[in-house]
Short mmCIF file of C-alpha atoms in Angstrom, two decimals:
data_model
loop_
_atom_site.label_atom_id
_atom_site.label_comp_id
_atom_site.label_asym_id
_atom_site.label_seq_id
_atom_site.Cartn_x
_atom_site.Cartn_y
_atom_site.Cartn_z
CA UNK A 1 0.11 -0.12 -0.27
CA UNK A 2 2.45 3.00 -1.43
CA UNK A 3 1.92 6.29 0.22
CA UNK A 4 0.08 5.02 3.43
CA UNK A 5 1.55 5.99 7.05
CA UNK A 6 1.19 3.72 9.39
CA UNK A 7 3.47 5.72 11.58
CA UNK A 8 5.65 2.94 12.09
CA UNK A 9 3.38 0.47 14.00
CA UNK A 10 1.95 -3.16 13.31
CA UNK A 11 -1.12 -2.40 14.84
CA UNK A 12 -1.98 0.46 12.39
CA UNK A 13 -1.19 -1.81 9.38
CA UNK A 14 -4.19 -4.22 11.14
CA UNK A 15 -6.56 -1.34 11.64
CA UNK A 16 -5.80 0.08 8.09
CA UNK A 17 -6.77 -3.67 6.39
CA UNK A 18 -9.80 -3.57 8.55
CA UNK A 19 -10.87 -0.15 7.19
CA UNK A 20 -10.33 -1.56 3.47
CA UNK A 21 -13.25 -4.43 4.21
CA UNK A 22 -10.70 -7.43 4.93
CA UNK A 23 -11.40 -9.94 7.67
CA UNK A 24 -8.58 -9.24 10.22
CA UNK A 25 -7.53 -12.00 12.46
CA UNK A 26 -8.17 -10.84 16.19
CA UNK A 27 -4.77 -9.47 18.05
CA UNK A 28 -3.87 -7.83 21.35
CA UNK A 29 -0.55 -5.91 22.14
CA UNK A 30 1.38 -7.21 24.63
CA UNK A 31 4.60 -6.60 26.61
CA UNK A 32 7.24 -8.92 28.61
CA UNK A 33 4.68 -8.30 31.64
CA UNK A 34 1.38 -9.05 29.90
CA UNK A 35 2.74 -11.79 27.17
CA UNK A 36 1.81 -14.96 29.61
CA UNK A 37 -1.59 -13.49 30.58
CA UNK A 38 -2.49 -13.04 26.96
CA UNK A 39 -1.67 -16.52 26.08
CA UNK A 40 -3.57 -17.94 29.06
CA UNK A 41 -6.51 -16.31 27.89
CA UNK A 42 -6.27 -17.66 24.39
CA UNK A 43 -5.46 -21.01 25.46
CA UNK A 44 -9.06 -20.61 27.51
CA UNK A 45 -10.79 -19.01 24.45
CA UNK A 46 -9.40 -20.98 21.48
CA UNK A 47 -11.69 -24.22 21.87
CA UNK A 48 -15.03 -21.80 21.36
CA UNK A 49 -13.54 -20.10 17.96
CA UNK A 50 -15.37 -20.84 14.70
CA UNK A 51 -12.48 -21.62 13.00
CA UNK A 52 -9.73 -23.74 14.91
CA UNK A 53 -6.56 -22.33 15.83
CA UNK A 54 -3.37 -24.39 16.01
CA UNK A 55 -1.44 -21.77 17.51
CA UNK A 56 -0.37 -17.95 18.13
CA UNK A 57 1.86 -15.58 16.51
CA UNK A 58 4.08 -13.30 18.32
CA UNK A 59 5.46 -10.23 15.90
CA UNK A 60 6.92 -7.12 16.48
CA UNK A 61 4.98 -3.96 16.73
CA UNK A 62 7.87 -1.44 15.61
CA UNK A 63 8.09 -1.69 11.95
CA UNK A 64 11.26 0.00 11.92
CA UNK A 65 13.17 -2.22 14.05
CA UNK A 66 11.28 -5.22 12.84
CA UNK A 67 12.82 -4.39 9.34
CA UNK A 68 16.38 -4.45 10.18
CA UNK A 69 16.25 -8.11 11.49
CA UNK A 70 15.59 -9.45 7.91
CA UNK A 71 14.43 -12.74 6.73
CA UNK A 72 15.47 -16.45 6.57
CA UNK A 73 14.88 -18.20 3.32
CA UNK A 74 11.37 -19.60 5.25
CA UNK A 75 10.49 -16.75 7.78
CA UNK A 76 10.93 -13.13 8.88
CA UNK A 77 13.04 -12.71 11.93
CA UNK A 78 10.66 -10.12 13.71
CA UNK A 79 8.06 -13.03 14.59
CA UNK A 80 7.64 -16.03 16.59
CA UNK A 81 4.64 -18.80 15.84
CA UNK A 82 3.99 -20.64 18.85
CA UNK A 83 2.20 -24.05 18.35
CA UNK A 84 -0.70 -24.96 21.24
CA UNK A 85 0.64 -28.55 23.05
CA UNK A 86 -1.25 -31.03 21.79
CA UNK A 87 -4.21 -32.01 24.58
CA UNK A 88 -3.33 -35.64 25.73
CA UNK A 89 -5.06 -38.39 27.39
CA UNK A 90 -4.34 -41.48 29.13
CA UNK A 91 -6.21 -44.69 27.81
CA UNK A 92 -5.76 -48.81 27.68
CA UNK A 93 -5.13 -50.32 24.48
CA UNK A 94 -7.82 -53.07 23.87
CA UNK A 95 -7.34 -54.23 20.46
CA UNK A 96 -5.31 -54.02 17.40
CA UNK A 97 -7.85 -54.17 14.08
CA UNK A 98 -5.97 -55.13 10.76
CA UNK A 99 -7.80 -52.87 8.18
CA UNK A 100 -7.50 -53.86 4.52
CA UNK A 101 -6.61 -51.80 1.30
CA UNK A 102 -7.05 -52.77 -1.91
CA UNK A 103 -3.41 -52.96 -2.31
CA UNK A 104 -3.12 -55.89 -0.34
CA UNK A 105 -1.91 -53.90 2.66
CA UNK A 106 -3.07 -54.63 6.20
CA UNK A 107 -2.98 -51.83 8.01
CA UNK A 108 -3.31 -51.50 12.12
CA UNK A 109 -5.82 -49.77 13.88
CA UNK A 110 -5.55 -49.18 17.37
CA UNK A 111 -8.79 -49.70 19.69
CA UNK A 112 -8.65 -48.35 23.24
CA UNK A 113 -11.13 -47.24 25.82
CA UNK A 114 -12.95 -44.00 24.76
CA UNK A 115 -11.16 -40.85 25.93
CA UNK A 116 -12.39 -36.89 25.42
CA UNK A 117 -10.10 -34.76 23.07
CA UNK A 118 -10.52 -31.40 21.75
CA UNK A 119 -14.04 -31.74 22.09
CA UNK A 120 -14.69 -35.00 20.50
CA UNK A 121 -14.89 -38.95 21.83
CA UNK A 122 -11.93 -40.79 20.69
CA UNK A 123 -11.74 -44.78 20.46
CA UNK A 124 -9.42 -45.70 17.66
CA UNK A 125 -6.35 -44.40 15.93
CA UNK A 126 -4.13 -45.44 12.84
CA UNK A 127 -0.68 -47.10 13.94
CA UNK A 128 0.55 -46.57 10.35
CA UNK A 129 2.96 -49.54 9.88
CA UNK A 130 4.98 -52.17 11.85
CA UNK A 131 7.93 -50.17 12.43
CA UNK A 132 5.64 -47.60 14.47
CA UNK A 133 4.11 -50.73 16.41
CA UNK A 134 7.74 -52.28 16.82
CA UNK A 135 9.10 -48.88 18.38
CA UNK A 136 5.86 -48.02 20.72
CA UNK A 137 6.24 -51.74 21.73
CA UNK A 138 2.29 -51.84 21.82
CA UNK A 139 0.93 -54.61 23.54
CA UNK A 140 -3.27 -55.49 24.38
CA UNK A 141 -3.79 -54.12 28.08
CA UNK A 142 -0.79 -51.42 27.77
CA UNK A 143 -1.59 -47.71 29.24
CA UNK A 144 -0.78 -45.45 26.15
CA UNK A 145 -1.15 -41.80 25.38
CA UNK A 146 -3.33 -40.47 22.48
CA UNK A 147 -3.45 -37.04 21.38
CA UNK A 148 -5.01 -35.39 18.15
CA UNK A 149 -2.31 -34.58 15.62
CA UNK A 150 -3.30 -30.72 14.24
CA UNK A 151 -6.49 -30.99 16.41
CA UNK A 152 -7.99 -33.51 14.08
CA UNK A 153 -6.22 -36.74 13.49
CA UNK A 154 -6.28 -39.16 16.50
CA UNK A 155 -2.56 -40.42 17.14
CA UNK A 156 -0.86 -42.40 19.63
CA UNK A 157 1.66 -40.35 21.18
CA UNK A 158 3.77 -42.84 23.84
CA UNK A 159 3.32 -46.36 25.25
CA UNK A 160 3.76 -46.06 29.28
CA UNK A 161 3.91 -50.02 29.74
CA UNK A 162 5.50 -51.04 26.65
CA UNK A 163 4.63 -54.98 26.78
CA UNK A 164 4.88 -55.66 23.00
CA UNK A 165 2.89 -58.58 23.25
CA UNK A 166 0.91 -58.14 19.97
CA UNK A 167 1.09 -61.31 17.68
CA UNK A 168 0.91 -60.55 14.01
CA UNK A 169 -1.99 -62.35 12.31
CA UNK A 170 -1.08 -65.45 9.82
CA UNK A 171 -3.87 -65.14 8.03
CA UNK A 172 -5.70 -62.14 6.36
CA UNK A 173 -9.28 -61.02 8.49
CA UNK A 174 -10.89 -60.77 5.20
CA UNK A 175 -10.56 -63.81 2.69
CA UNK A 176 -8.13 -65.95 5.55
CA UNK A 177 -5.26 -66.19 3.22
CA UNK A 178 -1.67 -66.18 4.38
CA UNK A 179 -0.03 -62.76 5.20
CA UNK A 180 3.53 -61.86 4.49
CA UNK A 181 5.74 -59.24 6.31
CA UNK A 182 7.45 -56.88 3.42
CA UNK A 183 9.99 -54.53 3.43
CA UNK A 184 8.49 -50.87 1.17
CA UNK A 185 10.78 -48.28 1.07
CA UNK A 186 12.31 -49.05 4.30
CA UNK A 187 9.19 -49.81 5.90
CA UNK A 188 8.06 -52.80 7.29
CA UNK A 189 4.10 -53.78 6.44
CA UNK A 190 1.68 -56.88 6.72
CA UNK A 191 0.28 -57.88 3.39
CA UNK A 192 -2.10 -60.52 2.22
CA UNK A 193 -1.03 -62.97 -0.14
CA UNK A 194 -3.82 -64.05 -1.63
CA UNK A 195 -4.51 -62.30 -5.04
CA UNK A 196 -8.25 -63.07 -5.01
CA UNK A 197 -8.69 -61.30 -1.62
CA UNK A 198 -12.15 -59.36 -1.81
CA UNK A 199 -10.25 -56.42 -0.51
CA UNK A 200 -8.14 -56.54 -3.91
CA UNK A 201 -11.30 -56.64 -5.83
CA UNK A 202 -12.95 -53.40 -4.15
CA UNK A 203 -12.98 -51.75 -7.78
CA UNK A 204 -15.34 -54.28 -8.77
CA UNK A 205 -17.89 -53.23 -5.82
CA UNK A 206 -17.20 -49.69 -6.55
CA UNK A 207 -18.48 -50.32 -10.24
CA UNK A 208 -21.51 -52.37 -8.67
CA UNK A 209 -22.43 -49.37 -6.89
CA UNK A 210 -21.49 -46.63 -9.22
CA UNK A 211 -24.19 -44.17 -11.17
CA UNK A 212 -24.33 -46.20 -14.10
CA UNK A 213 -24.75 -49.39 -12.36
CA UNK A 214 -26.97 -49.86 -9.25
CA UNK A 215 -26.65 -46.14 -8.23
CA UNK A 216 -25.91 -46.80 -4.53
CA UNK A 217 -25.07 -43.24 -2.94
CA UNK A 218 -23.03 -43.50 0.27
CA UNK A 219 -20.59 -46.55 -0.55
CA UNK A 220 -17.22 -44.89 -1.39
CA UNK A 221 -14.24 -47.24 -2.02
CA UNK A 222 -13.06 -46.22 1.59
CA UNK A 223 -16.53 -47.17 3.04
CA UNK A 224 -16.58 -50.25 0.77
CA UNK A 225 -13.18 -51.45 2.32
CA UNK A 226 -14.36 -50.91 5.72
CA UNK A 227 -17.59 -52.94 5.41
CA UNK A 228 -15.47 -55.56 3.67
CA UNK A 229 -12.87 -55.55 6.08
CA UNK A 230 -15.23 -56.10 8.97
CA UNK A 231 -16.95 -58.84 7.14
CA UNK A 232 -20.33 -57.09 6.43
CA UNK A 233 -19.72 -57.27 2.95
CA UNK A 234 -18.57 -60.59 1.13
CA UNK A 235 -20.93 -60.62 -2.09
CA UNK A 236 -22.71 -58.25 -3.88
CA UNK A 237 -25.97 -59.30 -2.55
CA UNK A 238 -24.50 -58.54 1.08
CA UNK A 239 -25.07 -54.78 0.12
CA UNK A 240 -28.58 -55.28 0.29
CA UNK A 241 -28.37 -56.87 3.44
CA UNK A 242 -26.67 -54.12 5.33
CA UNK A 243 -29.79 -53.71 7.58
CA UNK A 244 -28.26 -56.90 9.51
CA UNK A 245 -25.61 -55.08 10.69
CA UNK A 246 -27.23 -51.76 11.33
CA UNK A 247 -26.26 -51.60 15.19
CA UNK A 248 -22.79 -51.78 14.27
CA UNK A 249 -22.75 -49.47 11.45
CA UNK A 250 -24.15 -46.55 13.29
CA UNK A 251 -21.18 -46.76 15.59
CA UNK A 252 -18.83 -46.40 13.32
CA UNK A 253 -16.34 -43.12 12.74
CA UNK A 254 -17.68 -41.44 10.28
CA UNK A 255 -21.22 -43.07 10.51
CA UNK A 256 -24.20 -42.40 12.72
CA UNK A 257 -27.90 -42.93 12.39
CA UNK A 258 -28.47 -40.09 9.92
CA UNK A 259 -25.86 -41.35 7.34
CA UNK A 260 -27.06 -45.20 7.93
CA UNK A 261 -30.52 -43.79 7.15
CA UNK A 262 -29.57 -42.35 3.94
CA UNK A 263 -27.42 -45.20 2.88
CA UNK A 264 -30.10 -47.23 3.66
CA UNK A 265 -32.93 -45.58 1.75
CA UNK A 266 -30.18 -45.52 -1.17
CA UNK A 267 -29.86 -48.91 -1.04
CA UNK A 268 -33.66 -49.64 -1.18
CA UNK A 269 -34.23 -47.24 -3.90
CA UNK A 270 -31.47 -49.47 -5.78
CA UNK A 271 -32.86 -52.76 -5.14
CA UNK A 272 -35.72 -51.82 -7.56
CA UNK A 273 -34.26 -51.76 -10.96
CA UNK A 274 -33.59 -52.88 -14.43
CA UNK A 275 -31.49 -55.71 -16.56
CA UNK A 276 -29.43 -53.12 -18.12
CA UNK A 277 -28.09 -51.80 -14.80
CA UNK A 278 -27.40 -55.17 -13.46
CA UNK A 279 -25.72 -56.23 -16.68
CA UNK A 280 -23.15 -53.01 -16.27
CA UNK A 281 -23.05 -53.49 -12.33
CA UNK A 282 -21.77 -57.08 -12.66
CA UNK A 283 -18.87 -55.75 -14.57
CA UNK A 284 -18.64 -58.52 -17.42
CA UNK A 285 -15.57 -57.77 -19.77
CA UNK A 286 -16.42 -55.31 -22.45
CA UNK A 287 -20.41 -54.66 -21.48
CA UNK A 288 -20.64 -51.15 -20.85
CA UNK A 289 -23.73 -48.95 -20.59
CA UNK A 290 -24.66 -48.88 -24.32
CA UNK A 291 -23.79 -52.69 -24.95
CA UNK A 292 -25.89 -53.29 -21.76
CA UNK A 293 -28.70 -51.47 -23.25
CA UNK A 294 -28.59 -53.20 -26.43
CA UNK A 295 -28.65 -56.88 -25.07
CA UNK A 296 -31.24 -56.09 -22.58
CA UNK A 297 -33.96 -54.09 -25.56
CA UNK A 298 -32.48 -57.22 -27.73
CA UNK A 299 -34.17 -59.55 -25.42
CA UNK A 300 -36.80 -57.34 -24.35
CA UNK A 301 -35.46 -57.44 -20.58
CA UNK A 302 -36.38 -60.69 -19.51
CA UNK A 303 -33.59 -61.40 -17.07
CA UNK A 304 -33.94 -65.25 -17.37
CA UNK A 305 -33.12 -64.91 -21.05
CA UNK A 306 -30.51 -62.25 -20.47
CA UNK A 307 -28.49 -64.18 -18.20
CA UNK A 308 -28.53 -67.30 -20.10
CA UNK A 309 -27.70 -66.08 -23.73
CA UNK A 310 -25.57 -68.37 -25.96
CA UNK A 311 -22.56 -67.16 -28.16
CA UNK A 312 -24.73 -67.46 -31.36
CA UNK A 313 -27.68 -65.48 -29.77
CA UNK A 314 -25.24 -62.95 -28.40
CA UNK A 315 -23.62 -62.22 -32.03
CA UNK A 316 -26.83 -61.68 -33.47
CA UNK A 317 -27.42 -58.38 -31.52
CA UNK A 318 -26.01 -55.06 -33.25
CA UNK A 319 -22.52 -54.27 -31.86
CA UNK A 320 -21.94 -57.37 -30.38
CA UNK A 321 -18.49 -58.77 -31.45
CA UNK A 322 -17.43 -62.42 -31.51
CA UNK A 323 -14.84 -61.61 -28.18
CA UNK A 324 -17.49 -59.88 -26.46
CA UNK A 325 -20.11 -62.85 -27.03
CA UNK A 326 -17.44 -65.33 -26.00
CA UNK A 327 -16.84 -63.28 -22.54
CA UNK A 328 -20.59 -62.59 -22.05
CA UNK A 329 -21.26 -66.53 -22.11
CA UNK A 330 -18.26 -67.52 -20.26
CA UNK A 331 -19.26 -65.15 -17.53
CA UNK A 332 -22.84 -66.39 -16.96
CA UNK A 333 -21.24 -70.29 -17.63
CA UNK A 334 -19.09 -70.08 -14.41
CA UNK A 335 -20.50 -71.58 -11.47
CA UNK A 336 -19.26 -68.84 -9.14
CA UNK A 337 -20.83 -66.49 -11.00
CA UNK A 338 -24.00 -68.11 -11.25
CA UNK A 339 -23.88 -68.65 -7.66
CA UNK A 340 -23.04 -64.88 -7.25
CA UNK A 341 -25.89 -63.72 -9.77
CA UNK A 342 -28.57 -66.01 -8.29
CA UNK A 343 -27.79 -64.86 -4.87
CA UNK A 344 -28.01 -61.23 -5.89
CA UNK A 345 -31.02 -61.51 -8.06
CA UNK A 346 -32.68 -62.54 -4.87
CA UNK A 347 -32.25 -59.51 -3.20
CA UNK A 348 -33.61 -57.25 -6.19
CA UNK A 349 -37.09 -56.26 -7.78
CA UNK A 350 -36.25 -56.41 -11.43
CA UNK A 351 -38.44 -54.50 -13.87
CA UNK A 352 -38.82 -56.41 -16.71
CA UNK A 353 -41.64 -53.99 -18.56
CA UNK A 354 -40.73 -53.47 -22.11
CA UNK A 355 -42.00 -51.08 -24.84
CA UNK A 356 -40.65 -52.16 -28.48
CA UNK A 357 -38.79 -49.33 -29.74
CA UNK A 358 -39.99 -47.24 -32.65
CA UNK A 359 -37.79 -47.09 -35.86
CA UNK A 360 -38.19 -43.22 -36.75
CA UNK A 361 -34.02 -43.11 -35.90
CA UNK A 362 -33.64 -46.64 -36.83
CA UNK A 363 -29.58 -46.73 -38.03
CA UNK A 364 -28.82 -43.17 -36.89
CA UNK A 365 -26.13 -42.29 -34.52
CA UNK A 366 -26.03 -39.16 -32.24
CA UNK A 367 -24.04 -37.04 -30.08
CA UNK A 368 -25.23 -34.63 -27.72
CA UNK A 369 -23.58 -31.51 -26.13
CA UNK A 370 -23.95 -28.62 -23.93
CA UNK A 371 -26.85 -27.61 -22.20
CA UNK A 372 -30.47 -28.29 -22.79
CA UNK A 373 -34.06 -26.53 -22.17
CA UNK A 374 -36.77 -29.07 -22.95
CA UNK A 375 -34.88 -31.99 -21.05
CA UNK A 376 -33.71 -32.30 -17.78
CA UNK A 377 -30.53 -33.98 -18.52
CA UNK A 378 -28.92 -35.55 -21.66
CA UNK A 379 -29.53 -38.94 -20.29
CA UNK A 380 -33.37 -38.09 -20.78
CA UNK A 381 -32.68 -37.08 -24.46
CA UNK A 382 -30.85 -40.15 -24.86
CA UNK A 383 -33.55 -42.62 -23.92
CA UNK A 384 -35.90 -40.96 -26.25
CA UNK A 385 -33.34 -41.20 -28.87
CA UNK A 386 -32.88 -44.90 -28.13
CA UNK A 387 -36.53 -45.81 -28.16
CA UNK A 388 -37.01 -44.68 -31.68
CA UNK A 389 -34.31 -47.19 -32.64
CA UNK A 390 -31.00 -44.59 -32.64
CA UNK A 391 -27.84 -44.70 -30.54
CA UNK A 392 -25.90 -42.16 -28.66
CA UNK A 393 -22.45 -42.05 -28.73
CA UNK A 394 -19.93 -40.08 -26.45
CA UNK A 395 -17.72 -38.40 -29.27
CA UNK A 396 -18.28 -37.52 -33.02
CA UNK A 397 -16.52 -39.83 -35.41
CA UNK A 398 -17.04 -40.48 -39.03
CA UNK A 399 -19.83 -42.92 -38.09
CA UNK A 400 -21.84 -40.04 -36.22
CA UNK A 401 -25.01 -38.93 -38.29
CA UNK A 402 -25.91 -35.92 -36.09
CA UNK A 403 -24.60 -33.80 -33.32
CA UNK A 404 -27.21 -32.13 -31.25
CA UNK A 405 -26.17 -28.88 -29.80
CA UNK A 406 -28.11 -25.72 -28.77
CA UNK A 407 -25.15 -23.46 -29.76
CA UNK A 408 -24.15 -24.71 -33.41
CA UNK A 409 -21.74 -21.57 -33.65
CA UNK A 410 -19.48 -22.89 -30.67
CA UNK A 411 -16.01 -23.14 -31.17
CA UNK A 412 -15.89 -26.38 -29.01
CA UNK A 413 -14.08 -29.69 -29.58
CA UNK A 414 -17.15 -31.57 -30.83
CA UNK A 415 -18.44 -28.69 -32.90
CA UNK A 416 -14.93 -28.71 -34.67
CA UNK A 417 -14.86 -32.51 -34.91
CA UNK A 418 -18.55 -32.56 -36.45
CA UNK A 419 -17.26 -29.72 -39.08
CA UNK A 420 -14.27 -31.62 -40.08
CA UNK A 421 -15.90 -34.81 -40.62
CA UNK A 422 -18.91 -33.30 -42.25
CA UNK A 423 -21.08 -34.33 -39.36
CA UNK A 424 -24.27 -32.49 -39.62
CA UNK A 425 -24.97 -30.38 -36.64
CA UNK A 426 -28.86 -29.96 -35.32
CA UNK A 427 -30.31 -28.14 -32.52
CA UNK A 428 -32.52 -29.41 -29.57
CA UNK A 429 -35.86 -28.46 -31.46
CA UNK A 430 -34.55 -30.39 -34.77
CA UNK A 431 -34.02 -33.44 -32.74
CA UNK A 432 -37.45 -33.18 -30.99
CA UNK A 433 -38.98 -32.77 -34.62
CA UNK A 434 -37.14 -35.90 -35.76
CA UNK A 435 -38.62 -37.27 -32.23
CA UNK A 436 -42.46 -36.30 -33.38
CA UNK A 437 -42.81 -33.66 -30.28
#
């Protein structure tokens, strides 16, 4: 702020900033007699602040003198940052829980008697790896101190009794496969050696609950891993039986009655579904949203037929090639997959209603881009196009018949591609006319 006279005082800088409309952090002037009283005052009030505080800064009031002290590469020499000491509590270690990850690591989690820290109840903390466990000499029944790093993340500070009596599990808690100690970049970790461990297949479950599949909100990859590790989920169907573990789930960190009720509602909504979504959710090689819809439409949404199609029946469906047909048939012929699918279908209410597709847009391929005025989403327009025999692709190619956009003059990549390939660009009103609106 060139030309502003602060009269050599830091406090005048703060006042000037407040006058310009900036939010200025609370501050108080102190001397060698009042500084400790000021710190004690903040220490009492800090927990009531809307924005958490991890410390205080002590800086010189005299700007001219402060300037003579210079700076290092990291900080000015006219100030000191003082960090609050972490609030610690003593408790008793009761258990080590081995939490799985999708890479096969089994991460130790300490479970201890609940304690109050920074205004919340804490009863578990990550131990991170075997090196830390050995350094702390952790044992069941040990007296430990715990704190919240940065007032947020629970950590074990010290082990006061150091019994070191914890035995590492010889088998994975998820799949019962053998475990192995490995050295990763100098850190000792416990891993599951079974390549088919459910935790390593969490991506399959992530696909199953994704928006284009069963569309179950509230089941992130981390939550799925947690439920798999606790034994609540062993198959797709178990997701629809999570109510059997309601009491345990509402007690988990990050959950509660409200979160559980929201998840339960999403699961019940997903229970009522259609064959296309099931096909996408199963993760059959090569079967995405478009292919699943083509197969379901070709066999009029009859699940019994869709799940027992032969190679010859599949290659008769437009867009299904030999490789995909073989993979599809092999998937449903596999005895394990048969059991998984049968169990899943028993938990679902499958809508097999079917309306014969019209032929007004038969053989035409559309790409939709930009915002729409008459439809809530592109998916809604896509359904109408497919109901009239048309197909909708995600990108413009030489096979595209029409690009649908309400901004034909846009310089977007899809508009440019359409112009270069000679693809006809039409508006939303024009596609509506083609659909008979």
